Coordinates of C-alpha atoms and ligand atoms in Angstrom, one line a residue:
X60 CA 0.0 0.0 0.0
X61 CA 1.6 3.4 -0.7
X62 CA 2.9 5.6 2.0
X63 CA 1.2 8.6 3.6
X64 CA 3.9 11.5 3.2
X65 CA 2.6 14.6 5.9
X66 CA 4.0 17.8 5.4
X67 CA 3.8 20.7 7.2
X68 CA 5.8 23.8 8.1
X69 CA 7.2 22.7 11.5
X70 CA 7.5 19.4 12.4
X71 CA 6.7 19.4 16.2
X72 CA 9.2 18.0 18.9
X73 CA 8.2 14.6 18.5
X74 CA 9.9 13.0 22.0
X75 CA 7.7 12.4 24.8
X76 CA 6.8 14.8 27.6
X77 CA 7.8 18.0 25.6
X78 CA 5.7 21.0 25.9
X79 CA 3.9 21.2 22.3
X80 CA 1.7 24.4 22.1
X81 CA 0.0 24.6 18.7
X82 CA -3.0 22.8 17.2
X83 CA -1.4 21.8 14.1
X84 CA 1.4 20.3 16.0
X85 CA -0.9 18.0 18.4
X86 CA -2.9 17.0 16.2
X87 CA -0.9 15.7 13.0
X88 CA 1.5 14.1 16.1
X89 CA -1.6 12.2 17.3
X90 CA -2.6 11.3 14.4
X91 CA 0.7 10.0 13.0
X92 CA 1.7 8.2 16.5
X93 CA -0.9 5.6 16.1
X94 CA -0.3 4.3 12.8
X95 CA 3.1 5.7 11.8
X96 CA 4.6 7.6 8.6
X97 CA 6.8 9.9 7.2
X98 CA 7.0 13.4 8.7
X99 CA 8.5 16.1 6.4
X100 CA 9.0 19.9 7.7
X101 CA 10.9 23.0 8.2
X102 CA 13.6 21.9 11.4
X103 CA 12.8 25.0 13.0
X104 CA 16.5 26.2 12.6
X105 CA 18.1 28.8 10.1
X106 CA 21.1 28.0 8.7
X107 CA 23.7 30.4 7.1
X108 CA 22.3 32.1 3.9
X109 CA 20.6 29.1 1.6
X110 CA 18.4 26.7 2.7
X111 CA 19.8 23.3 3.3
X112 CA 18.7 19.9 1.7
X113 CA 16.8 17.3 4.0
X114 CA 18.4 16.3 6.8
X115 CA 18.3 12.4 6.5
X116 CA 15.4 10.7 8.3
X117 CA 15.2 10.2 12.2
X118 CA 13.2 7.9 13.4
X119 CA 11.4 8.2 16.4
X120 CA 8.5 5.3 17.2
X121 CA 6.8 4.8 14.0
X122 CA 6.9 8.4 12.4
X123 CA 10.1 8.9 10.4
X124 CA 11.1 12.6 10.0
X125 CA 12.8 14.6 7.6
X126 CA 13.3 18.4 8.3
X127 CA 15.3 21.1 6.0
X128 CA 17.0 24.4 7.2
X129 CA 15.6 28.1 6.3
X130 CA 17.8 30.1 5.3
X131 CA 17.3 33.7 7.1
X132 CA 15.4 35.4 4.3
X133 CA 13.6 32.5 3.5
X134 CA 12.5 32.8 7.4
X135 CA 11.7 36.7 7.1
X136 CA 9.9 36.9 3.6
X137 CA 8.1 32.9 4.0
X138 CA 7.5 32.3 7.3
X139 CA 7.5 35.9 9.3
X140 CA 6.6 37.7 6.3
X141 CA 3.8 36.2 3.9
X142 CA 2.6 33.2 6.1
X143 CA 2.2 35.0 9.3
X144 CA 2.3 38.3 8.9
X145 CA -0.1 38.5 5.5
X146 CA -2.1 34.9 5.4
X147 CA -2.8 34.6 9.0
X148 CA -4.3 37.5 9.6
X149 CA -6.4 37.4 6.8
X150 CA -7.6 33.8 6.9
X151 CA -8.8 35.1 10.6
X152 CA -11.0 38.1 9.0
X153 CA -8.3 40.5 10.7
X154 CA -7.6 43.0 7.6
X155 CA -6.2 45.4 10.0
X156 CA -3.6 43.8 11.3
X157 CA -2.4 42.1 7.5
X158 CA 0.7 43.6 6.0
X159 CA 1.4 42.5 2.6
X160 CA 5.0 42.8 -0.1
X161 CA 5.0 40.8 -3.5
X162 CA 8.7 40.1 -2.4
X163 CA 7.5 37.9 0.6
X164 CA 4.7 36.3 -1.2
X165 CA 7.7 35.2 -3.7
X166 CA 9.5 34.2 -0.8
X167 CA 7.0 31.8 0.4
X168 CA 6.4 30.6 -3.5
X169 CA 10.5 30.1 -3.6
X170 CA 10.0 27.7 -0.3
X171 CA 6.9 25.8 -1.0
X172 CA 9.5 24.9 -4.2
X173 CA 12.6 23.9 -2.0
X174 CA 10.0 21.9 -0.1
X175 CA 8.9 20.2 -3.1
X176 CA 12.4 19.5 -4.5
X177 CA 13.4 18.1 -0.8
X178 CA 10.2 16.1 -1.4
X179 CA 11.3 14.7 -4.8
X180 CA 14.2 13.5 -3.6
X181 CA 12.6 10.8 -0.7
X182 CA 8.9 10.1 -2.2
X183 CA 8.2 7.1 -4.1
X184 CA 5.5 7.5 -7.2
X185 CA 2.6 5.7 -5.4
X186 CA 3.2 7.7 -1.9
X187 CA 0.6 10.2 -0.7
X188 CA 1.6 13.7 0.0
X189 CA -1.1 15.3 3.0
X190 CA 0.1 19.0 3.3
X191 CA -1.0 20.8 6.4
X192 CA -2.1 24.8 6.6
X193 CA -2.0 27.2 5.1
X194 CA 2.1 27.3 5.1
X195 CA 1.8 25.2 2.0
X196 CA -0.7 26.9 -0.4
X197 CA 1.8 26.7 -3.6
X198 CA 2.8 23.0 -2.5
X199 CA 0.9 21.3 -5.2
X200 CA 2.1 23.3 -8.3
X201 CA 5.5 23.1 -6.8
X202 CA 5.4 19.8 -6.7
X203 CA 4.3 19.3 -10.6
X204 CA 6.7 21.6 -11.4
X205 CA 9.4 19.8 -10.0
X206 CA 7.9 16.4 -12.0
X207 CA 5.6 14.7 -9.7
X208 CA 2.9 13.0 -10.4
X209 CA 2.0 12.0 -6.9
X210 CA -1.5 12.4 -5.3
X211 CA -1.9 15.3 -2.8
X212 CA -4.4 16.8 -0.8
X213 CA -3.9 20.2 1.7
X214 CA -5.8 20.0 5.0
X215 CA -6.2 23.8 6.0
X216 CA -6.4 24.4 10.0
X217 CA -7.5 27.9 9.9
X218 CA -10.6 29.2 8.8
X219 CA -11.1 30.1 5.3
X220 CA -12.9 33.5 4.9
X221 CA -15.7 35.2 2.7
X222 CA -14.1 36.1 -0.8
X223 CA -14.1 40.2 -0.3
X224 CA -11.7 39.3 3.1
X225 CA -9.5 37.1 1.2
X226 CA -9.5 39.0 -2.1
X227 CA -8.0 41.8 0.4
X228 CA -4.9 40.1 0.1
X229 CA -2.9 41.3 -3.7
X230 CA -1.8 38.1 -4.1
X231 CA -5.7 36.1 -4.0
X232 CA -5.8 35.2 -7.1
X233 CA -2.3 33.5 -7.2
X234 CA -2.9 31.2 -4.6
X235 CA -6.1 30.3 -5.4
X236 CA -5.0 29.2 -8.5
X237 CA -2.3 27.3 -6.6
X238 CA -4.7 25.6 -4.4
X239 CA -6.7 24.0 -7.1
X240 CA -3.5 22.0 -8.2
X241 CA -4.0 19.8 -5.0
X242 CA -7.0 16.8 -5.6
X243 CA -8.4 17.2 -2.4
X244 CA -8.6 20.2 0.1
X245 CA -10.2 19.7 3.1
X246 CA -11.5 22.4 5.6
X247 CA -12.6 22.6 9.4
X248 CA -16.6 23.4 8.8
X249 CA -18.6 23.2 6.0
X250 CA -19.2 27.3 5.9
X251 CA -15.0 27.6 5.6
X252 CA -15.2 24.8 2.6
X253 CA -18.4 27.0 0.7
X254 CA -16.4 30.4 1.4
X255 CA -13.3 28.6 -0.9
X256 CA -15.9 27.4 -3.4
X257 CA -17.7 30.9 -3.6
X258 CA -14.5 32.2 -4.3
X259 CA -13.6 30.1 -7.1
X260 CA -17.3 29.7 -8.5
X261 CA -17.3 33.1 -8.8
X262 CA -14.1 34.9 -9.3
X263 CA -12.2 31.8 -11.2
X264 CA -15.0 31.0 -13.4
X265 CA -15.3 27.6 -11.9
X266 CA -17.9 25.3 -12.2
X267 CA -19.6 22.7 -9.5
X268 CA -19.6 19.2 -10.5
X269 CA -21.4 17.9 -7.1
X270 CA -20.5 16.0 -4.4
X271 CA -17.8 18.4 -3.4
X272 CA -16.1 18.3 -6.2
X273 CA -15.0 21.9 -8.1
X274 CA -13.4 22.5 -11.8
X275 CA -11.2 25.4 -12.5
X276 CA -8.3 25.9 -14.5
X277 CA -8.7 23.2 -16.4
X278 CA -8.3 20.2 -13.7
X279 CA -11.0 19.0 -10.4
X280 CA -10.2 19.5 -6.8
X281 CA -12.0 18.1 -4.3
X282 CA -13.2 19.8 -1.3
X283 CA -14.5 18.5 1.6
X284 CA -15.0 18.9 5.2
X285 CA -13.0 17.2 8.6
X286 CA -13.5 18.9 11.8
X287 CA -10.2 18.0 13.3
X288 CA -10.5 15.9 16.9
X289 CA -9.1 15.0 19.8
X290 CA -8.5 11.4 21.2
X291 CA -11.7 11.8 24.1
X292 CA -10.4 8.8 26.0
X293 CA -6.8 9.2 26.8
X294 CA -7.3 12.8 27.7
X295 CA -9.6 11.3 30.7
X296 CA -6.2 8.5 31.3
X297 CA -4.3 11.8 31.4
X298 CA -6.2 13.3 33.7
X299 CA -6.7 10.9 36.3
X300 CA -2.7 9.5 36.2
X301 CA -1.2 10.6 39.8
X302 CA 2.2 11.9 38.5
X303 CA -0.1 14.3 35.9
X304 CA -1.7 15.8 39.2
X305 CA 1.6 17.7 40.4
X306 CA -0.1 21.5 39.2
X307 CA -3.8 20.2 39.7
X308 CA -2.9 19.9 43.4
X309 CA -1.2 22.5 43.9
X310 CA -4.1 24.7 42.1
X311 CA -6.8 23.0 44.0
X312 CA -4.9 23.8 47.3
X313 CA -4.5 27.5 46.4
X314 CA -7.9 27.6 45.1
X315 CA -9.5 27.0 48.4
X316 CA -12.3 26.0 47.5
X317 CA -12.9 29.1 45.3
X318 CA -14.7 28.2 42.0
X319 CA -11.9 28.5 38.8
X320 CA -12.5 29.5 35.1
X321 CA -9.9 28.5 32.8
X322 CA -8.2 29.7 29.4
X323 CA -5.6 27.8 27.6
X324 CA -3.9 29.8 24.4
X325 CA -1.6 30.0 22.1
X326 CA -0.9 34.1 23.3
X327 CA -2.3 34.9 19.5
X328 CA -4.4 38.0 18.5
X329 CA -7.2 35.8 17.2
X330 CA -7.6 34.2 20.0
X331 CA -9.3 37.5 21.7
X332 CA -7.7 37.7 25.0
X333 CA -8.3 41.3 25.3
X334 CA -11.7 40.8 24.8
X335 CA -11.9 37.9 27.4
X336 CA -10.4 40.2 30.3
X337 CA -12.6 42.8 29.6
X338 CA -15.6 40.4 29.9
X339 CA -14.4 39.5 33.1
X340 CA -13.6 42.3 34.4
X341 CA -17.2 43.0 33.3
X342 CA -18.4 40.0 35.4
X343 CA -16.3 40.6 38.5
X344 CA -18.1 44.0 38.3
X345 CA -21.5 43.2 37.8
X346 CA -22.2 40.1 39.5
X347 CA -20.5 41.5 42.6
X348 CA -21.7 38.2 44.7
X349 CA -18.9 35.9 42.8
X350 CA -16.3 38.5 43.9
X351 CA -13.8 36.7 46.3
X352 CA -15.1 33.3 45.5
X353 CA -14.3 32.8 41.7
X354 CA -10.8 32.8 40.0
X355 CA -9.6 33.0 36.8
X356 CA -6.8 31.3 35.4
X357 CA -5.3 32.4 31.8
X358 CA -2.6 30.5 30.6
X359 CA -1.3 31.7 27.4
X360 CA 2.5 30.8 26.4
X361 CA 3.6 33.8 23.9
X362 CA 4.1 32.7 20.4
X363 CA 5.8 34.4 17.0
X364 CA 7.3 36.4 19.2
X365 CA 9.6 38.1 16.5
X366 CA 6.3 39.5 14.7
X367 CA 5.5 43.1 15.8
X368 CA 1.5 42.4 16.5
X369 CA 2.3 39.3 18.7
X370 CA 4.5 41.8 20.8
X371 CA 1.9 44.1 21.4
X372 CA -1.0 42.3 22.5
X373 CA 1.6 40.7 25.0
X374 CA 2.1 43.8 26.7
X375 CA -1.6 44.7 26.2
X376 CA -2.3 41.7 28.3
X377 CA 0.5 42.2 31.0
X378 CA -0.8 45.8 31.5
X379 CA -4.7 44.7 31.3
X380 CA -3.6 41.9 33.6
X381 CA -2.3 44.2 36.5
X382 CA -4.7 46.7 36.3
X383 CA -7.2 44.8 36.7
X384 CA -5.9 42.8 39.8
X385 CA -4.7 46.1 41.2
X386 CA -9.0 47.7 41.1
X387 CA -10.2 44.1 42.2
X388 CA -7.6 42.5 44.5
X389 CA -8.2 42.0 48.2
X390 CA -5.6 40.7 51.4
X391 CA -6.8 37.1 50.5
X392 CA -8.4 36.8 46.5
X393 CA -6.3 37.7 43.5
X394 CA -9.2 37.4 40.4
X395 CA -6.8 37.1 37.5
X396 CA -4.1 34.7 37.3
X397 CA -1.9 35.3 34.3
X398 CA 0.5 32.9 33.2
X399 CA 2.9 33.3 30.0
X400 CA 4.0 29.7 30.1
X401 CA 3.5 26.3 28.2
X402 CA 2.6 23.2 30.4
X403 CA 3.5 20.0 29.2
X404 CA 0.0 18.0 27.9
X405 CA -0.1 15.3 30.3
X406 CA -0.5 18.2 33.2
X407 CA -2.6 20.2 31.1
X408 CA -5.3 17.9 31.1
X409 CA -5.6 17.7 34.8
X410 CA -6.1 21.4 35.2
X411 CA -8.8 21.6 32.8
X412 CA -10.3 19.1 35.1
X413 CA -9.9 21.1 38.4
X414 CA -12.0 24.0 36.1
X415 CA -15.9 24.4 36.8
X416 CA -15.8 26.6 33.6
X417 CA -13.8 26.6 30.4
X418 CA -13.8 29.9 28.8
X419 CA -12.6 29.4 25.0
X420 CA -13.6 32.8 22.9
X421 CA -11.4 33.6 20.2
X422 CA -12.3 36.1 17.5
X423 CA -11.8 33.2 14.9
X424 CA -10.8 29.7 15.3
X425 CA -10.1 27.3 12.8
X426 CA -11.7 24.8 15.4
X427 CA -10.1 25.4 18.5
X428 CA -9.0 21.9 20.2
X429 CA -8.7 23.8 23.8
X430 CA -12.3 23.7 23.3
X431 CA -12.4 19.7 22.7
X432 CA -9.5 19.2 25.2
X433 CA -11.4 20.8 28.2
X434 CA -14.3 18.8 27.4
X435 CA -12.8 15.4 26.9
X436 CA -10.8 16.1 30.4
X437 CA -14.5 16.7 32.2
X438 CA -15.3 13.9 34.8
X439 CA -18.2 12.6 33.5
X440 CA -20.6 12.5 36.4
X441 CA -19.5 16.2 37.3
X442 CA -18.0 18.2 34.4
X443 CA -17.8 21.6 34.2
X444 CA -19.2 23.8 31.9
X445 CA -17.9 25.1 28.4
X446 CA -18.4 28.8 27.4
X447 CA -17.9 28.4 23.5
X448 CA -17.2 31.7 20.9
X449 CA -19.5 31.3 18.0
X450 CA -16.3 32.2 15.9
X451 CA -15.0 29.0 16.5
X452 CA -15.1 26.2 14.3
X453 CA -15.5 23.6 17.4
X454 CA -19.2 25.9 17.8
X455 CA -20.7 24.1 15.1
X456 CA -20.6 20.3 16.9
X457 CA -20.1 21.7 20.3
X458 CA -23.6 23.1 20.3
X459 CA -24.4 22.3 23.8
X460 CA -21.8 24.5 25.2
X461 CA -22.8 27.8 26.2
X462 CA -22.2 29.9 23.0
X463 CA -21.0 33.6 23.1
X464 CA -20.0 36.5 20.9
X465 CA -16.6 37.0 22.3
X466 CA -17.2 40.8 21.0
X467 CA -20.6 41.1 23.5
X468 CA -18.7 41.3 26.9
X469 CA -22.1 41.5 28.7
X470 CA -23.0 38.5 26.8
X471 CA -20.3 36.7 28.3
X472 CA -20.4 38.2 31.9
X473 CA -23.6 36.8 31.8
X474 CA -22.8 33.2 30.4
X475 CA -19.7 33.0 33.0
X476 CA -22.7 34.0 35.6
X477 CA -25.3 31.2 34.3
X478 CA -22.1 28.5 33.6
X479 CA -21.2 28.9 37.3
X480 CA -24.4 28.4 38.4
X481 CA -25.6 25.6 36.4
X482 CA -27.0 22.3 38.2
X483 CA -25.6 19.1 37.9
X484 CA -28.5 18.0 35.7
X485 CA -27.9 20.2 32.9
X486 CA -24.3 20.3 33.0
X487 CA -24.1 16.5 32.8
X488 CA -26.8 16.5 29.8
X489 CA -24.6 19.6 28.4
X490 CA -21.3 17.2 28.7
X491 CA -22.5 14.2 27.4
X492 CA -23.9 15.6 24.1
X493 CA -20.7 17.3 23.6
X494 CA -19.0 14.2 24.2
X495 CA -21.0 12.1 22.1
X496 CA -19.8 14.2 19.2
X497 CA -16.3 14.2 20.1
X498 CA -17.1 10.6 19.6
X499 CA -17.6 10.3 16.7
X500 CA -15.6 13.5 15.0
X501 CA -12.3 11.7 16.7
X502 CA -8.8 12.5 15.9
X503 CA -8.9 8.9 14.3
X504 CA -11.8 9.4 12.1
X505 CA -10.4 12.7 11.2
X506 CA -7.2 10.9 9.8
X507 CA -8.8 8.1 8.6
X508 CA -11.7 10.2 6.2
X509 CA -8.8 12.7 4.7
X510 CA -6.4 10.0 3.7
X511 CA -9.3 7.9 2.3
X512 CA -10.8 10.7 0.3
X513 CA -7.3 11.4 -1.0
X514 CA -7.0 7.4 -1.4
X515 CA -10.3 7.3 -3.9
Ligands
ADQ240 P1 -4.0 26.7 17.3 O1 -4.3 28.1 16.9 O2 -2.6 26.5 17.9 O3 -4.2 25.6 16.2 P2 -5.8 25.2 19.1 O4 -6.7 24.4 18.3 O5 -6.6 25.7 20.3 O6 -5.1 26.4 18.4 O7 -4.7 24.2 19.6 C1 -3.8 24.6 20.7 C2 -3.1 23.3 21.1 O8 -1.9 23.7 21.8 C3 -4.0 22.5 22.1 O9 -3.8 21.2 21.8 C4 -3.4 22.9 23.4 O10 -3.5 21.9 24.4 C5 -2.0 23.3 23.1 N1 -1.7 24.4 24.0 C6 -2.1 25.7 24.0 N2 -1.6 26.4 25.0 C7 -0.8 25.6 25.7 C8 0.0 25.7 26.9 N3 0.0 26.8 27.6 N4 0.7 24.6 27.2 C9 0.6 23.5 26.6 N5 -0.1 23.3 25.5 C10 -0.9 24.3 25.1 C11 -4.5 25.6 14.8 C12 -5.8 26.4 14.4 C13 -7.0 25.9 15.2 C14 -7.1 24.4 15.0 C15 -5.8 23.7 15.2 C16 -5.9 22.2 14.8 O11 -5.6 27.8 14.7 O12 -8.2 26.5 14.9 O13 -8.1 23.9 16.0 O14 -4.8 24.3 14.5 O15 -6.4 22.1 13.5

């Protein structure tokens, strides 16, 4: 049977017990662990002033990986410039923060080709080539170019927006074009996989042919829809493994009994942290009972650190952070515990478990597997409660959370209010719908339906 080939921009740090905060990363590492493969990606180093071949293949349980060097400006123009400083922003309906320069969208062109030449050199003509994100829109032409003939299929992570916000971007109708050279492109939700089709129905002259399937510039592509999962029954083993508990007890202890609410992100201006201390500042304010007896706990390690906007909201937050301990603190309650770290995800689990609320509410989310994680970790016969952004792609099978507009900060005053007080009755009901879903949209079944539809 031929190989699955996964590709993505980083390859994550595949040895056991390292801290790994990034969707992408958890989920294609899941997803590979189990049934093994080859891992190609960008080492995460930059070496001297041309990118370097692939290093040869390390093998660590069943995934084999191969990783290539960046050269500086490949990292400045491809991965700091177009990717995250142009793409990102837009795929997450932030205009205002996009910057764009044709010399960085030919810098991420140029290494979507030194990918594809790397890949020439390992893959076999019947192997599969699963791309991941939207790193690696030009991967598909890149690879023709270079002579192969291989199947391949893109699996985007992010959202995909309405036309008018992606057409924002000079370079639209480039990498459009370069995205229908892949057979099969899969999205999060089915409104992110009708947003690409719009586009190409009607700006590229397109045609439907049913079933998913789209034809433009000459050739068919695919589309479909995976919302990307988690594995729901080792998060719970996770959870209730003593030598996972370290923080958990150490939280519980400090709590005192005090109800928590908890955020886990990537620090990331899409993920609307702002937004989410206002709210609860909001809360703290206006449901003046639950002062001194409710805590929340932020935990957001900063990421693209070297990108201007990821620096400011960081010292948005720190400021935002203080002030609002300094108006609400008293001798013996701190509201707002701030912490700028990454926790490995064996003791992550745990602490989502000491949480009576989850409070996920980013502006846009691809999915969002904080959302998934904090419900998987809920004991079953007492789980807390998830407050959901409607922005998020997990809103569309997590519909038993309670959903907010992360932009209404009454709205979610008021939600953190009715999650807190929520009987047992509703919140198991809640929990085990959500569950039941996570069930079947699994990390497995995730994996499985991509590589099949790129199979037929
Ligand atoms: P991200 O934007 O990185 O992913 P998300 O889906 O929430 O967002 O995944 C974050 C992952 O990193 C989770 O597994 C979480 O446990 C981990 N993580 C976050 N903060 C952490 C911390 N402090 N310590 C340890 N681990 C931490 C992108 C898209 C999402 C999409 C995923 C997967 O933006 O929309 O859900 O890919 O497709």
């Amino acid at each position: 049977m031929s190989r699955l080939v996964v590709v993505s921009n980083r390859v994550a740090p595949i040895t056991e017990g390292e801290p790994t905060a990034g969707g992408l990363a958890v989920g294609v590492l899941d997803a590979l662990k189990q049934q093994g493969g080859i891992w190609f990606g960008w080492s995460g180093e930059i070496t001297g002033d041309v990118a370097s071949t692939a290093n040869p293949g390390q093998t660590v349980g069943r995934i084999t990986v191969f990783t290539v060097g960046l050269s500086r400006r490949d990292y400045d123009e491809f991965y700091r410039g177009f990717a995250n400083g142009s793409l990102w922003p837009t795929l997450h309906y932030q205009i205002g923060n996009a910057r764009f320069d044709w010399k960085e969208f030919f810098g991420y062109r140029r290494v979507n080709a030194l990918f594809a030449r790397s890949l020439a050199a390992l893959v076999r003509p019947d192997d599969m080539i699963w791309a991941h994100d939207y790193h690696l829109f030009c991967l598909a032409e890149a690879l023709q170019e270079a002579g192969l003939t291989n199947r391949a299929g893109l699996f985007l992570h992010t959202p995909f927006p309405a036309p008018a916000v992606f057409m924002t971007n000079p370079a639209h109708a480039e990498l459009i074009r370069a995205m229908c050279r892949f057979d099969l492109l899969g999205f999060q939700t089915e409104p992110d996989r009708s947003a690409f089709a719009d586009y190409v129905l009607r700006e590229a002259g397109g045609t439907a042919l049913g079933d998913g399937r789209l034809h433009a510039f000459g050739r068919t592509v695919k589309t479909g829809v995976y919302p990307i999962g988690v594995h729901v029954d080792k998060a719970r083993g996770e959870e209730e493994a003593p030598a996972n508990r370290r923080y958990a007890s150490r939280l519980r202890a400090s709590l005192a009994g005090r109800k928590l609410i908890l955020s886990v992100d990537r620090l990331d201006y899409s993920k609307g942290l702002p937004q989410r201390f206002a709210a609860f500042e909001r809360f703290i304010e206006e449901f003046t009972a639950r002062q001194g007896s409710v805590v929340f706990m932020q935990i957001a390690p900063p990421s693209r650190s070297d990108i201007q906007t990821y620096r400011e909201i960081r010292h948005e937050l720190e400021a935002e952070a203080g002030r609002i301990n300094g108006r609400f603190a008293e001798v013996d309650w701190v509201p707002l515990r701030y912490l700028n770290r990454s926790f490995t995800r064996n003791v992550l689990m745990p602490l989502y478990a000491e949480a009576q609320l989850g409070l996920v509410t980013p502006l846009r989310d691809g999915m969002n597997l904080v959302a998934k994680e904090y419900v998987a970790a809920q004991d079953p016969a007492d789980p807390g409660v998830l407050v959901l952004s409607q922005f998020a792609g997990a809103a569309r099978e997590l519909d038993a959370a309670l959903i907010v507009n992360p932009f209404d900060e009454a709205g979610v005053a008021a939600a953190l209010d009715r999650g807190l007080a929520m009987q047992l009755a509703e919140r198991r009901e809640r929990h085990a719908a959500m569950l039941q879903v996570m069930r079947r949209n699994s990390l497995d079944a995730w994996r499985d339906r991509f590589e099949a539809d790129l199979r037929a």
